[in-house]
Short mmCIF file of C-alpha atoms in Angstrom, two decimals:
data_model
loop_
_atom_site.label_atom_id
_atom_site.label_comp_id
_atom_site.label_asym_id
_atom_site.label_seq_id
_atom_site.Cartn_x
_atom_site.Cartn_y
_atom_site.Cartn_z
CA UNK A 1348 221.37 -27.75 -48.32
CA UNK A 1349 218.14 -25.98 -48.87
CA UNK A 1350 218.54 -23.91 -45.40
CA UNK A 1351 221.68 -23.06 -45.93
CA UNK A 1352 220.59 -21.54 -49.65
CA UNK A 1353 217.84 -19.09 -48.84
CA UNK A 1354 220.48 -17.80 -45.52
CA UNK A 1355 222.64 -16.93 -48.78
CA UNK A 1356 219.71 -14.75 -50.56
CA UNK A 1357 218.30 -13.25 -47.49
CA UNK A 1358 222.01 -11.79 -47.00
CA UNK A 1359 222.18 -10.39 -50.49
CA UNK A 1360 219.03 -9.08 -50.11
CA UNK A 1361 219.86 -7.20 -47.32
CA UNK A 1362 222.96 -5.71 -49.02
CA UNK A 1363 221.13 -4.44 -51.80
CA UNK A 1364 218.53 -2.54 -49.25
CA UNK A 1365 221.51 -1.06 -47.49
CA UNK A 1366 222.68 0.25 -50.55
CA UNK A 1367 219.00 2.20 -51.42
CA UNK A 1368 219.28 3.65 -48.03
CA UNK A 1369 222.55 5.20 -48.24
CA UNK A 1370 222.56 9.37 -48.71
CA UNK A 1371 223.42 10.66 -52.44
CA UNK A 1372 226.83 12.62 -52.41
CA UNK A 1373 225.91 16.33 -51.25
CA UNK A 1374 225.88 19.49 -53.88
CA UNK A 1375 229.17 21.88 -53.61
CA UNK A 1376 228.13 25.71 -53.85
CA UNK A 1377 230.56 28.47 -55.16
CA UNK A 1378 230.02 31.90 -54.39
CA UNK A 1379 232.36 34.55 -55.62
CA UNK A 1380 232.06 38.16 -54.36
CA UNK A 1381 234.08 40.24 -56.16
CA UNK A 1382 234.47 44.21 -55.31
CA UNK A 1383 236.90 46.65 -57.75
CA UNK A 1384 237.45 50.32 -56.43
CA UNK A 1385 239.63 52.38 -59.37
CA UNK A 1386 241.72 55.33 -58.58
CA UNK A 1387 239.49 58.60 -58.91
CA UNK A 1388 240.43 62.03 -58.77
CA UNK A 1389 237.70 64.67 -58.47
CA UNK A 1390 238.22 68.09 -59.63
CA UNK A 1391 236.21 70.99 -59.05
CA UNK A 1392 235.39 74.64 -59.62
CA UNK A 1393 233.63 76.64 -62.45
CA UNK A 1394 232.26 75.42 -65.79
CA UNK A 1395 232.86 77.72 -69.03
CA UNK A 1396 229.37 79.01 -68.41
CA UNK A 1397 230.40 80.62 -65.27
CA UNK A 1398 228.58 77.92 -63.24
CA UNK A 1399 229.92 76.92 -59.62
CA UNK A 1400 230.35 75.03 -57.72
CA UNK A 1401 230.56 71.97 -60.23
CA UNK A 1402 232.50 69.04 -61.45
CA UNK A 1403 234.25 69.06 -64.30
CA UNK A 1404 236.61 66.36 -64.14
CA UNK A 1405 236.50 62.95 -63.01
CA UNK A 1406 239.52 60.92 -63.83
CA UNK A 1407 240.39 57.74 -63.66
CA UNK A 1408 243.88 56.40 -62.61
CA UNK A 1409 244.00 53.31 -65.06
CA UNK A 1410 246.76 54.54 -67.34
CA UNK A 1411 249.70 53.52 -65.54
CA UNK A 1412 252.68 55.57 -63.47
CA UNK A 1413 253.21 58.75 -65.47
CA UNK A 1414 250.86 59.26 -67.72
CA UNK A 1415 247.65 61.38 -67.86
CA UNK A 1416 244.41 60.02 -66.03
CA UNK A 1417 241.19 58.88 -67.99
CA UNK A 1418 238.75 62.10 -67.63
CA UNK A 1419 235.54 60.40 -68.45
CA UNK A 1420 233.39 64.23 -68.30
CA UNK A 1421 233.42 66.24 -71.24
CA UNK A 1422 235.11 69.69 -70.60
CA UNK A 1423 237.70 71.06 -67.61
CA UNK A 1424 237.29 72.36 -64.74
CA UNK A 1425 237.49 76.39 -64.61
CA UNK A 1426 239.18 78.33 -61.88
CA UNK A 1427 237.43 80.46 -59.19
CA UNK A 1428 238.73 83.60 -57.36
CA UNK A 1429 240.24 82.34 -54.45
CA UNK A 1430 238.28 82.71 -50.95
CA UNK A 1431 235.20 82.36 -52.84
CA UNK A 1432 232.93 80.29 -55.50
CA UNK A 1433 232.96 83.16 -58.18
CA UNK A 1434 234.30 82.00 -61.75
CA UNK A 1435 237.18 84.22 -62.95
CA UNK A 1436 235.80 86.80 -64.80
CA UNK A 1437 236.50 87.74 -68.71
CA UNK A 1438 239.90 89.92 -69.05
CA UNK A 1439 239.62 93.20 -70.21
CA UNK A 1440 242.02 95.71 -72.14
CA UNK A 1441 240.91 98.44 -69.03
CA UNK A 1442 244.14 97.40 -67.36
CA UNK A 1443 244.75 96.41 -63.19
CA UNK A 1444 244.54 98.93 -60.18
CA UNK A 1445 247.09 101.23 -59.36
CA UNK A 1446 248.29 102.64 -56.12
CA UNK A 1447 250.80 104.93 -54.56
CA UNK A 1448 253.37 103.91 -52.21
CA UNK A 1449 255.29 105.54 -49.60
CA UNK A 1450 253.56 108.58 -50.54
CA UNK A 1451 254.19 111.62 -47.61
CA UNK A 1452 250.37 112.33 -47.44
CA UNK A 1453 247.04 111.67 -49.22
CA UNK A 1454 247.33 109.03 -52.31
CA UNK A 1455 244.09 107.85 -51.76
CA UNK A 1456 242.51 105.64 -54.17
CA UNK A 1457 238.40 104.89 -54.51
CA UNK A 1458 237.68 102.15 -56.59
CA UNK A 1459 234.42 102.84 -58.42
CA UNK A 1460 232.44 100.87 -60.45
CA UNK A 1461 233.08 98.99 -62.42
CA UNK A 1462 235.54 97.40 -60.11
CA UNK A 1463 238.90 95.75 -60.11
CA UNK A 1464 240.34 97.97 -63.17
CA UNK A 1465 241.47 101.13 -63.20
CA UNK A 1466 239.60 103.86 -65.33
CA UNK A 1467 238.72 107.23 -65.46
CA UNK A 1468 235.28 106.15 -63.08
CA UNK A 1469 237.97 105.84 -60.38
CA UNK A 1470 239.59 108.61 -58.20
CA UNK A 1471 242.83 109.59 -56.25
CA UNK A 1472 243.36 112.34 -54.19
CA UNK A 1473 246.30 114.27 -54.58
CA UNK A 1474 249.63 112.50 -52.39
CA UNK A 1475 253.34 114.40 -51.09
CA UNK A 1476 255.97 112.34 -52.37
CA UNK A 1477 259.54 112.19 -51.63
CA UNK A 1478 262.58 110.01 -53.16
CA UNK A 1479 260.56 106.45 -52.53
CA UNK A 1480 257.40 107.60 -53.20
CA UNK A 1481 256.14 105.52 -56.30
CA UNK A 1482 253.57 103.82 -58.16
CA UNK A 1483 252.22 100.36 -57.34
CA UNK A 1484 249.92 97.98 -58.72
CA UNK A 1485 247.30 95.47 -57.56
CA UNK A 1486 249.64 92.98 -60.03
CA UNK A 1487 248.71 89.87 -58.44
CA UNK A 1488 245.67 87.61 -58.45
CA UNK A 1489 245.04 84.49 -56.69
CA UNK A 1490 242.94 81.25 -58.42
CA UNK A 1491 242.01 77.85 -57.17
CA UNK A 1492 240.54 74.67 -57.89
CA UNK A 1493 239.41 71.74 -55.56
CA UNK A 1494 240.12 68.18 -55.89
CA UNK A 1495 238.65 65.05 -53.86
CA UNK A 1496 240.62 61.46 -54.55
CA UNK A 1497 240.60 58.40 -53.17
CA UNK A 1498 244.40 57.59 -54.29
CA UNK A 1499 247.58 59.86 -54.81
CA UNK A 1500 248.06 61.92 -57.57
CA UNK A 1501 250.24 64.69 -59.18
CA UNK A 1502 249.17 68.06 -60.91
CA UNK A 1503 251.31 68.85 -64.87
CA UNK A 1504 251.63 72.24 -65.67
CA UNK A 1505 251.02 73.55 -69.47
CA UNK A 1506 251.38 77.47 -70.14
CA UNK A 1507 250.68 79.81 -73.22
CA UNK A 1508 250.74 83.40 -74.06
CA UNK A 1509 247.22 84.49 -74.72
CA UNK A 1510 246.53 86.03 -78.10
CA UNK A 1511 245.32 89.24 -76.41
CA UNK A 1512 248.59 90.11 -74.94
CA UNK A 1513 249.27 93.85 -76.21
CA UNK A 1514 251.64 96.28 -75.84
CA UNK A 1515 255.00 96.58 -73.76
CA UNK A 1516 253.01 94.46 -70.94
CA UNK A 1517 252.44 91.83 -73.34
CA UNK A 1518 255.95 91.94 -74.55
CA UNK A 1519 257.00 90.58 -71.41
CA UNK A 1520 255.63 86.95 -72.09
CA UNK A 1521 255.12 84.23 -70.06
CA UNK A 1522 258.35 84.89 -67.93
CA UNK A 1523 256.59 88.32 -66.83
CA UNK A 1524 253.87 86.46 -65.19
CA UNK A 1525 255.97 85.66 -61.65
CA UNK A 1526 253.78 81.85 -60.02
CA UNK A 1527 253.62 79.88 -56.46
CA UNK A 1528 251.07 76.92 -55.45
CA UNK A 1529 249.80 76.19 -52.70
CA UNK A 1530 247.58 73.74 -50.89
CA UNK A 1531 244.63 75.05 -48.62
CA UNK A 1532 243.53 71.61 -46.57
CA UNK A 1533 240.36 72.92 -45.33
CA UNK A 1534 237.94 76.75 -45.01
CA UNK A 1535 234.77 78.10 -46.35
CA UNK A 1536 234.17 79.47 -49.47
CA UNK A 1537 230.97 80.92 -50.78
CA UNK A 1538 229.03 79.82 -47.77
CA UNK A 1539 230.27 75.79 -49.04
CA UNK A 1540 232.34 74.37 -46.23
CA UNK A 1541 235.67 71.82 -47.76
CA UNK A 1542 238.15 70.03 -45.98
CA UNK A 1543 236.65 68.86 -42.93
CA UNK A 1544 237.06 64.97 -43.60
CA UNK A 1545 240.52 65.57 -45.89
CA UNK A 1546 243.94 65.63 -45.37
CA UNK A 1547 247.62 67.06 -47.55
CA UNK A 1548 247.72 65.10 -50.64
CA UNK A 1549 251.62 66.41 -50.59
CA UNK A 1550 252.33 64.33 -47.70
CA UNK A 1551 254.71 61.43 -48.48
CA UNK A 1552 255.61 63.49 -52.19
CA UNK A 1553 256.95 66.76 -52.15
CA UNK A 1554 254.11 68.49 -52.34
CA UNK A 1555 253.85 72.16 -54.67
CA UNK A 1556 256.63 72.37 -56.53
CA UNK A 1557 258.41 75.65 -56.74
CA UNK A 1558 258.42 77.68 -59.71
CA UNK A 1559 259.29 81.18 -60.66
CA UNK A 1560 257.14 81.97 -63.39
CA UNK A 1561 255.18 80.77 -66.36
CA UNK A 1562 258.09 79.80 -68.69
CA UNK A 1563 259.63 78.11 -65.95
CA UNK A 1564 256.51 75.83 -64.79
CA UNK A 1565 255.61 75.20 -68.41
CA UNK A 1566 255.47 71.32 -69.34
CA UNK A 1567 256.78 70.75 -65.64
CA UNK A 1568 254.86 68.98 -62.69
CA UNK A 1569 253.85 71.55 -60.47
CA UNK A 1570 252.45 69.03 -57.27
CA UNK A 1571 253.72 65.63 -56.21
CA UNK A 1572 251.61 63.91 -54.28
CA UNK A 1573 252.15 61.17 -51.72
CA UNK A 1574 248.14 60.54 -50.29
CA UNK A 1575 244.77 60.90 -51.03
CA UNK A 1576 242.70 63.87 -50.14
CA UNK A 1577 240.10 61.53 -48.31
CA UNK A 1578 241.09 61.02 -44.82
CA UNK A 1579 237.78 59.72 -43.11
CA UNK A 1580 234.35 59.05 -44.07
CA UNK A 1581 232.59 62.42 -45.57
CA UNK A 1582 230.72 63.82 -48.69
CA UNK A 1583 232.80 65.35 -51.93
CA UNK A 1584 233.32 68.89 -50.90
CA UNK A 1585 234.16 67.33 -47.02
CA UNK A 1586 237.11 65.05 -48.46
CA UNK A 1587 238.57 68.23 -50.95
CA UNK A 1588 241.79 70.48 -50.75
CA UNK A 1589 241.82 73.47 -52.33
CA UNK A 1590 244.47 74.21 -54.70
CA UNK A 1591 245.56 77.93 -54.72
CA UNK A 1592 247.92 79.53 -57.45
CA UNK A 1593 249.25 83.16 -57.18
CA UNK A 1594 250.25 84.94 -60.41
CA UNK A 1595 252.35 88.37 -60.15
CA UNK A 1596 252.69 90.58 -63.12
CA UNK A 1597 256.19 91.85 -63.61
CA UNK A 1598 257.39 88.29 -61.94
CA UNK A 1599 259.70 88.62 -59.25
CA UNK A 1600 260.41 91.95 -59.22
CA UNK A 1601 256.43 93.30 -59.86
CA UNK A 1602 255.55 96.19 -62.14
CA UNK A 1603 257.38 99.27 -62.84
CA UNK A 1604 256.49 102.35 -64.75
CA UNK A 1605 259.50 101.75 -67.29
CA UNK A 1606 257.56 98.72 -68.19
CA UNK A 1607 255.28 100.23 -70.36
CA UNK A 1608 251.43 99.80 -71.09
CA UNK A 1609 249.61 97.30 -72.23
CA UNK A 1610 247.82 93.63 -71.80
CA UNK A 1611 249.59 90.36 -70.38
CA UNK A 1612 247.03 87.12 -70.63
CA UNK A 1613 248.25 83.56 -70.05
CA UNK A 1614 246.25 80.26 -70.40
CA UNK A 1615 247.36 77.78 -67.56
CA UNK A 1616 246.08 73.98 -68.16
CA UNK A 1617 246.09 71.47 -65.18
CA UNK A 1618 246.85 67.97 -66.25
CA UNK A 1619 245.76 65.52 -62.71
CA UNK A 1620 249.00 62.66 -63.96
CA UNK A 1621 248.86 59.06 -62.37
CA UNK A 1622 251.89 59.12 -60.18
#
């Protein structure tokens, strides 16, 4: 009996020292990378100061289909001539540049300073005219902006008559002031290369909408787009279009001398909308 009792103890004690020995349940890790890119639309051109390049917007896609992006910089972008980085200069009352066409002979016109008006610094030489012969005028000006995205977007339209429209010219209102967009993918302006690593934000949307003048773009989307501008890996100016709008005094049929004198100035606001 007394073997057989410490066999009994020497097993439990064994059981217990197996026990100690065993491994303590492993700790569980949890990691959780997490990684949120918005939709951002980059717009840029002039400041109000006349500064370029810069930008001006920066707008956030968060509002939902069909409403206005989220432009977290103070200010809008301002329009440059197009072809170049200069800021669209302050209108004057001095008027456009005229010309003669389908004159017979002479008609030529010098352009002194200060440029891009006519005034009585300017000269013409005396022209031979015949039953077309007639006056012209430099009535249309080109404007762009530049935009960079990383997600689709499309471009509102908002017109006004400016306050320093004057005379019969001004008369004519926003429906004198004939319009057309268009998108430039890729070029040098102002010694600043764009493009390069972009592609047509209009492809897969429609693109620039048409529209025949001020009145008729006003409160209307002007672009639909389908893509972002960003088409491979590249710097801000690299992944930009340029955005290019033509305006045409007189609208579709331009200026004629039975039109009168005076100003015509419009303010056109560019709204980026979340598609």
């Amino acid at each position: 009996m007394m073997k057989k009792t410490v066999l009994k103890r020497l097993a439990i004690a064994a059981g217990v020292a197996t026990a100690i020995a065993a491994p303590a349940t492993q700790a569980s890790i949890i990691d959780n990378p997490f990684f949120r890119v918005l939709g951002v639309v980059i717009v840029w051109g002039a400041d109000s100061g006349g500064s370029a390049p810069i930008a001006s917007d920066f707008v956030l896609m968060t509002t939902g289909s069909g409403n206005a992006g989220a432009d977290i910089i103070a200010g809008d972008v301002h329009a440059v001539v197009t072809g170049s980085l200069n800021p669209i200069p302050t209108i004057t009352a001095d008027g456009s540049l005229m010309n003669i066409t389908n004159a017979t002979s002479g008609g030529v016109f010098t352009d002194n300073a200060p440029t891009g008006v006519l005034d009585a610094a300017d000269a013409l030489t005396a022209f031979g005219l015949d039953a077309t012969t007639d006056v012209g005028i430099t009535n249309t000006v080109t404007h762009s902006f530049y935009v960079a995205s990383n997600t689709a977007f499309d471009i509102q339209a908002t017109t006004a008559l400016d306050a320093a429209s004057t005379g019969d010219i001004g008369g004519l209102g926003l429906a004198g002031i004939g319009y057309d967009l268009v998108v430039t993918p890729s070029g040098t302006d102002g010694g600043l290369a764009f493009g390069g690593n972009a592609q047509d934000p209009g492809t897969g949307g429609t693109g620039p909408v048409s529209g025949t003048d001020l009145a008729a773009i006003n409160g209307t989307f002007v672009f639909d787009g389908g893509q972002r501008t960003a088409a491979s890996t590249g710097a801000i100016a690299a992944q930009s279009v340029r955005f290019d709008a033509t305006y045409t005094l007189g609208g579709a049929t331009g200026y004629d001398l039975s039109q009168g004198t005076g100003l015509l100035s419009a303010d056109v606001t560019y709204t980026i909308f979340v598609p």
